[in-house]
Short mmCIF file of C-alpha atoms and ligand atoms in Angstrom, two decimals:
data_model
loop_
_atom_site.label_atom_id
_atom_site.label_comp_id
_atom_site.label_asym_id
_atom_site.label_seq_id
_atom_site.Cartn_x
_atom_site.Cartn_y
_atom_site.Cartn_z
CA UNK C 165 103.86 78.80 97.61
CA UNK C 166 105.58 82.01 98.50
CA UNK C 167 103.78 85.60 98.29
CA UNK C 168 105.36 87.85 95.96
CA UNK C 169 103.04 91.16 96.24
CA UNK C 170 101.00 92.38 98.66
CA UNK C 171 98.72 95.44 98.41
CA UNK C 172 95.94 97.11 100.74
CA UNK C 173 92.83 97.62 98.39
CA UNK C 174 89.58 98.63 99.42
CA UNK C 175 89.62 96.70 102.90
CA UNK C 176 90.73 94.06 101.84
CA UNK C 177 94.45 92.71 100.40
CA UNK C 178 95.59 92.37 96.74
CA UNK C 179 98.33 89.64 97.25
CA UNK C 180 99.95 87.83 94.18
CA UNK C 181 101.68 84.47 95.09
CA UNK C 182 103.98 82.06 93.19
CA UNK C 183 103.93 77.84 93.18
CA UNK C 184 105.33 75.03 91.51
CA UNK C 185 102.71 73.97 89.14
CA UNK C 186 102.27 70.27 88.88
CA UNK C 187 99.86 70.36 85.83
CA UNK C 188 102.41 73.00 83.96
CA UNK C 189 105.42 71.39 85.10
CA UNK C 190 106.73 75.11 85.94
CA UNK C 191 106.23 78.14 87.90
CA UNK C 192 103.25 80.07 87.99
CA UNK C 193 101.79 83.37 89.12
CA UNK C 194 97.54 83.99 90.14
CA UNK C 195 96.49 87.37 91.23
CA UNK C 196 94.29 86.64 94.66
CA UNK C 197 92.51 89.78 96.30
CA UNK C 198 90.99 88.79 99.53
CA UNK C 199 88.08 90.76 100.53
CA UNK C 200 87.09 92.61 103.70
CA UNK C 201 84.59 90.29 104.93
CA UNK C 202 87.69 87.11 105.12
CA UNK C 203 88.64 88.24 108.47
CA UNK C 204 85.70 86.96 109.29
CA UNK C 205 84.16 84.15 106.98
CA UNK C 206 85.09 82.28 104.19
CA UNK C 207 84.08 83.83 100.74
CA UNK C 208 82.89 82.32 97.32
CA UNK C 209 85.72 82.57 94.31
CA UNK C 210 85.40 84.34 91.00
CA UNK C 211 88.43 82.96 88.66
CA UNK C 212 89.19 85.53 85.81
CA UNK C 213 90.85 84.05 82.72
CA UNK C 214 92.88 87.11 81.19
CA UNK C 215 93.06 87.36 77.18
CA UNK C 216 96.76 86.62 74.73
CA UNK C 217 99.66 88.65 75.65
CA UNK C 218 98.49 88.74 79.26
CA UNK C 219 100.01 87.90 82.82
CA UNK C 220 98.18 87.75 85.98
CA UNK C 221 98.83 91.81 86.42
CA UNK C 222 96.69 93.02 83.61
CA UNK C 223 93.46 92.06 85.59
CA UNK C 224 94.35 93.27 88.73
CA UNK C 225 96.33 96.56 88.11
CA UNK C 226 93.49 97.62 85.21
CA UNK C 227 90.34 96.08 85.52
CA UNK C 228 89.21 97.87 88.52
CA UNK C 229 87.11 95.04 89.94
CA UNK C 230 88.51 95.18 93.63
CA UNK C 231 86.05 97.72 94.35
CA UNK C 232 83.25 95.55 93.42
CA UNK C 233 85.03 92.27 94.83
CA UNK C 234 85.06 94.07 98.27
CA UNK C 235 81.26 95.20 98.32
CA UNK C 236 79.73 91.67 97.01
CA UNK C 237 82.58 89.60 99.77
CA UNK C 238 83.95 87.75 97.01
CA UNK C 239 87.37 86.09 96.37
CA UNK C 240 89.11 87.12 93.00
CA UNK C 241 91.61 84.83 91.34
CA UNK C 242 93.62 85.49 88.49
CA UNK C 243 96.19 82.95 86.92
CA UNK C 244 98.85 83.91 83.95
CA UNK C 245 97.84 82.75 80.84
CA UNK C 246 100.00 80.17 79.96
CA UNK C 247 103.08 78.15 81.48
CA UNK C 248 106.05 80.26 81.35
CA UNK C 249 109.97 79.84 81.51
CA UNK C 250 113.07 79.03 79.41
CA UNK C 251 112.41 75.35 79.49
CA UNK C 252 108.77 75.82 78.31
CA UNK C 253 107.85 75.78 74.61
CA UNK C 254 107.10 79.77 72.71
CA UNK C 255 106.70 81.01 69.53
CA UNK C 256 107.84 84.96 68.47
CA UNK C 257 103.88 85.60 67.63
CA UNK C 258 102.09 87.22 70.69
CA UNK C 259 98.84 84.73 69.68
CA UNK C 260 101.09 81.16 70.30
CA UNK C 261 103.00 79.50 73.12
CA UNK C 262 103.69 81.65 76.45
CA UNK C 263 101.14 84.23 76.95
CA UNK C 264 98.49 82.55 74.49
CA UNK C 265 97.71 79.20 76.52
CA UNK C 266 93.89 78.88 75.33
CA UNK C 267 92.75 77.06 78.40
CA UNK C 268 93.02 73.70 77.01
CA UNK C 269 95.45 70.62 77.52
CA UNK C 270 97.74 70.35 74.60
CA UNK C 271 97.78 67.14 72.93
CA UNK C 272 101.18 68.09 70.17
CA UNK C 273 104.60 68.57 70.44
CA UNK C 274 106.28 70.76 71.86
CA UNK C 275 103.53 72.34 73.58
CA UNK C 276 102.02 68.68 74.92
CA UNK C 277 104.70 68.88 77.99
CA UNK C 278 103.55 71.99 79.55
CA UNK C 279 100.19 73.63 77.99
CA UNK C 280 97.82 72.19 80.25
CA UNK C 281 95.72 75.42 81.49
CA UNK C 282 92.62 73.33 81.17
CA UNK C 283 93.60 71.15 84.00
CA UNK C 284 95.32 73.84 85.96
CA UNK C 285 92.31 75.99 85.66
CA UNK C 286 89.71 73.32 86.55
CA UNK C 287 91.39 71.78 89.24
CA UNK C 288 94.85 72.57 90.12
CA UNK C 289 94.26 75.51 91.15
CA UNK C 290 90.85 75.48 92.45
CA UNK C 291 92.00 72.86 94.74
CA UNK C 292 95.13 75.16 95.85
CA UNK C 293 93.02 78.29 96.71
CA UNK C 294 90.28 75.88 98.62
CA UNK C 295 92.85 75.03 100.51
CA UNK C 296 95.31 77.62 100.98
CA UNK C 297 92.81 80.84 101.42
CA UNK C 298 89.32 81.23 103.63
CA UNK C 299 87.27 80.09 100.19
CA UNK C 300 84.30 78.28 99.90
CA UNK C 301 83.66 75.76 97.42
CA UNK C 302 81.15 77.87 95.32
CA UNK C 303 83.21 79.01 92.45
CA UNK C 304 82.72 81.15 89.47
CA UNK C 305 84.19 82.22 85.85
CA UNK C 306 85.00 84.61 83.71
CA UNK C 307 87.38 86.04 81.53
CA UNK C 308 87.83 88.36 78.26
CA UNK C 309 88.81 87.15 75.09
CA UNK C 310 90.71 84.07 74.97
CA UNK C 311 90.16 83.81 78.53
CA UNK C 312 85.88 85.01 77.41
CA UNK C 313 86.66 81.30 75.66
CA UNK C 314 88.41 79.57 78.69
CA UNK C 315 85.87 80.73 80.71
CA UNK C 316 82.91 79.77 78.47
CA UNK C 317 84.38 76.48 77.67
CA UNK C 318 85.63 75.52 80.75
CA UNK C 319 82.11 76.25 82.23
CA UNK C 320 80.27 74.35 79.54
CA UNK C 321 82.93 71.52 79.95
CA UNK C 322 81.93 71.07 84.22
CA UNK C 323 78.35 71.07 84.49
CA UNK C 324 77.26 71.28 88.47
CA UNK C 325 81.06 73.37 88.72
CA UNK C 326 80.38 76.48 88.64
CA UNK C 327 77.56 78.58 90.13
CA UNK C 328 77.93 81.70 87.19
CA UNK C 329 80.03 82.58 83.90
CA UNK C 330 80.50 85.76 81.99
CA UNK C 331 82.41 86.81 79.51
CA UNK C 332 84.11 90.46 77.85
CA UNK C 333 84.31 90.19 73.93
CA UNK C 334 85.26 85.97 74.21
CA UNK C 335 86.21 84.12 71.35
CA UNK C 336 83.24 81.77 70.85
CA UNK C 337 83.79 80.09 67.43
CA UNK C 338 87.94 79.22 68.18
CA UNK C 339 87.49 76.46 65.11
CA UNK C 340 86.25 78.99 62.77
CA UNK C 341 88.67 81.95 63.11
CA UNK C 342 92.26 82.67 62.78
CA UNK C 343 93.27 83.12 66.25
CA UNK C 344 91.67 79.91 67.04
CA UNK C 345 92.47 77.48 63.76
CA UNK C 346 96.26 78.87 64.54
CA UNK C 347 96.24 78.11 67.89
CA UNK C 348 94.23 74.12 67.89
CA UNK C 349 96.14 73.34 64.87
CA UNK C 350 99.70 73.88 66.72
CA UNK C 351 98.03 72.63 69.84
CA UNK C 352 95.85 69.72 69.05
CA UNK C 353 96.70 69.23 65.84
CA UNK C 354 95.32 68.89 61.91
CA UNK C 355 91.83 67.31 63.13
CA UNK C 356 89.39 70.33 63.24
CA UNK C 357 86.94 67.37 65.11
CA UNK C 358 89.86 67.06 68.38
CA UNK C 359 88.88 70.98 67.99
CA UNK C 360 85.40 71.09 68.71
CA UNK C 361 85.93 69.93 72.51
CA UNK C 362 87.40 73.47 73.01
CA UNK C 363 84.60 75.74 71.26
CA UNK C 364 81.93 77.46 73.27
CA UNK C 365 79.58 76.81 69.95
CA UNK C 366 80.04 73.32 69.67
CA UNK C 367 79.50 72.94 73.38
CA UNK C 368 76.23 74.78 73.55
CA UNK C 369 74.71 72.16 71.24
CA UNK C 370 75.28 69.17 73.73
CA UNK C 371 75.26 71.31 77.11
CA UNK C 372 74.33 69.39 79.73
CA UNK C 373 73.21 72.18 82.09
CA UNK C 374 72.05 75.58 80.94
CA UNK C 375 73.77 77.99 83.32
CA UNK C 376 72.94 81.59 81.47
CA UNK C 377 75.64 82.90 79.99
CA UNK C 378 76.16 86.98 80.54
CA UNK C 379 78.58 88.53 77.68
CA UNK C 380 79.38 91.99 76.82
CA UNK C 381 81.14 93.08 73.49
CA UNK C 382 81.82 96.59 72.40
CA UNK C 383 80.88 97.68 69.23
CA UNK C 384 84.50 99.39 68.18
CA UNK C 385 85.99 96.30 69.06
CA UNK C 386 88.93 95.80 66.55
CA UNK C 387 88.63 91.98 66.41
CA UNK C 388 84.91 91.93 66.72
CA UNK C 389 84.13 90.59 62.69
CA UNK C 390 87.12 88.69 62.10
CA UNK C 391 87.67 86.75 65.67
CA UNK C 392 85.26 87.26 68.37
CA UNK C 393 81.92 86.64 65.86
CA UNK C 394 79.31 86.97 68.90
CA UNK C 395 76.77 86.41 66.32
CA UNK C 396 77.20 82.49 65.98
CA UNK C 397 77.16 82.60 69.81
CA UNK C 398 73.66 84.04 69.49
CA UNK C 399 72.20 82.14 66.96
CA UNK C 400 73.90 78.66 68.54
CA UNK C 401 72.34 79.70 71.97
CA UNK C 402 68.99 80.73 70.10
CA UNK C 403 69.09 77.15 68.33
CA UNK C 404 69.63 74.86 71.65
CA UNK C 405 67.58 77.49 74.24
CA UNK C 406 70.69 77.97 75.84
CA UNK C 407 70.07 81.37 78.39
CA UNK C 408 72.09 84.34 77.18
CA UNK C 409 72.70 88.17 77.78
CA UNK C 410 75.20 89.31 75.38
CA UNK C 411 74.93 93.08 76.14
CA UNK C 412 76.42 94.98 72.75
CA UNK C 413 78.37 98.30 73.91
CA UNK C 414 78.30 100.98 71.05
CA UNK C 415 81.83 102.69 70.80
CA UNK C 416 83.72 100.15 72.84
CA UNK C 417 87.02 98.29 71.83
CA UNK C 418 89.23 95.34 73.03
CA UNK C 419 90.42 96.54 75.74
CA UNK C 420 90.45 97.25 79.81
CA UNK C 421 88.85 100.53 79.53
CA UNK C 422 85.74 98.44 78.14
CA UNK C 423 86.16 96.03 80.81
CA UNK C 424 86.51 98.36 83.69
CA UNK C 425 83.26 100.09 82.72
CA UNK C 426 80.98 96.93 82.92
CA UNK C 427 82.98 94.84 85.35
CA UNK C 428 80.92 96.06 88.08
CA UNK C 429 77.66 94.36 85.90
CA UNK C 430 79.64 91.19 85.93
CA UNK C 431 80.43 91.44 89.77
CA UNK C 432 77.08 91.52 90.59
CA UNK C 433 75.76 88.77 88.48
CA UNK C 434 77.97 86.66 90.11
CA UNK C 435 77.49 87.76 93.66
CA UNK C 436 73.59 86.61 92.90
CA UNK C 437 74.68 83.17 91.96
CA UNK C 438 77.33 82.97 94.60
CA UNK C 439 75.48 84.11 97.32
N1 LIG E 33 97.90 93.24 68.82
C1 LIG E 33 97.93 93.10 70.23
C2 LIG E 33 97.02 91.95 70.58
C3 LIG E 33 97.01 91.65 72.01
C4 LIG E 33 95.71 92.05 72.71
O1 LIG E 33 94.93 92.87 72.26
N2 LIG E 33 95.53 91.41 73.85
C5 LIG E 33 94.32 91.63 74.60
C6 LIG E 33 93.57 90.33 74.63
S1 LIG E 33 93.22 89.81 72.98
C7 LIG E 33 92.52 88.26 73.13
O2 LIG E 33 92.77 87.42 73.87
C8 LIG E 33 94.68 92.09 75.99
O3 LIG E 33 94.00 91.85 76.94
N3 LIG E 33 95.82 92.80 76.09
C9 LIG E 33 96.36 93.25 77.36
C10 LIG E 33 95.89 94.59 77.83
O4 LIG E 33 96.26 94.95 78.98
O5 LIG E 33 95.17 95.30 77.12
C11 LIG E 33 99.36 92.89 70.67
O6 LIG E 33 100.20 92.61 69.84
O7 LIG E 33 99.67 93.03 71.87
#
């Protein structure tokens, strides 16, 4: 693992490092910022799951949530959003292959050999942080858009795992929009049922634990009818009694100015859990 960047930011240190990936079978980037209070003690971990078209700089050079990181004494770590390289599979759309990795293991070629951001996520690099950096063991997630749905899912999908989740403007019906059918049909194939395993809405109906679920969307969003649909989120969560906030932000859209206005909300929900 070598460092690549390293900033001072509010106390603390905004590093970015790159490894070999075992689970990707190439070489990856994460974002880490190690608070203040590290000198001292080990801290809790919140893992942010960027949205399509990201790399691990979009969350740490505009999502202002160092600030936040640094009050609560909590470790932030944020991977790319797919494998990347020459050898590794793409597509020319910004919403397939590298940069558009959905957080799942692919199961079809081409993709099969190197999209596996569920298990890199989970437990690659989890296990890399734990032991690389002063972290703890009490972990939580978030993410905004497809990463809202990595997050989600992935949260859903490890009951006991994770102490919190949120999400900015997620994806939470993947199997019933176009982002999503696009994506699972290239990834997992024609069978919308090898789908459902990846959709926050399927999940809530068999959730083994209930761990409430904090969401904001903003109300400009430009994807908000067509792909994000918090509304089945609602009524799924409504259905099973699964604990949500989904906070609805009049005049907000898609992007990191939306995010860097509530992130501080998110901080502090998980800094409750975590603590
Ligand atoms: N039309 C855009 C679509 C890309 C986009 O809006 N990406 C969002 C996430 S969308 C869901 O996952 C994003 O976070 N972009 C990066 C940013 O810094 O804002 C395009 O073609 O790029």
């Amino acid at each position: 693992m070598e460092r690549v960047e390293h900033h001072a930011s509010f106390g603390g240190w905004q590093d970015v490092y790159q490894h070999d990936s075992i689970s990707l079978g190439c070489s990856m980037r994460f974002g880490v910022y190690l608070p203040p209070q590290v000198e001292d003690v080990k801290a809790p971990v919140l893992y942010w799951l960027s949205g399509l078209t990201c790399t691990e700089q979009n969350f740490i050079t505009k999502a202002s949530a160092q600030r936040f990181a640094a009050e609560h004494g909590i470790i932030l770590v944020a991977p790319d959003t797919s494998p990347r390289g020459e050898g590794v599979a793409d597509d020319e759309a910004y919403d397939l292959g590298q940069g558009a990795g959905f957080y799942l293991n692919a199961s079809q070629a081409p993709w099969s050999s190197h999209f596996k951001m569920y298990d890199y996520v989970v437990d690659e690099l989890p296990a890399l942080i734990e032991s690389s950096f002063p972290a703890t063991d009490r972990r939580s997630i978030s993410g905004h858009s497809m990463g809202g749905h990595g997050a989600l899912t992935i949260a859903l999908k490890n009951p006991g795992r994770y102490k919190s989740v949120s999400a900015f403007s997620p994806i939470v019906a993947p199997t019933q929009v176009p982002w999503g059918k696009k994506a699972f049909t290239a990834y997992l194939g024609n069978d919308p049922e090898n789908w459902k395993q990846y959709d926050t809405v399927e999940l809530i109906k068999t959730a083994q634990e209930r761990l409430p679920i904090l969401v904001d969307q903003g109300g400009d969003d430009e994807f908000l009818a067509v792909q994000l649909r918090p509304n089945l989120l609602k009524a799924a969560c409504d259905e099973h009694g699964h604990p949500l906030t989904l906070n609805q932000r009049p005049g907000y859209d898609h992007s990191y100015y939306f995010i860097e206005s509530f992130i501080g909300n998110h901080l502090a929900h998980h800094a409750e859990a975590l603590s």
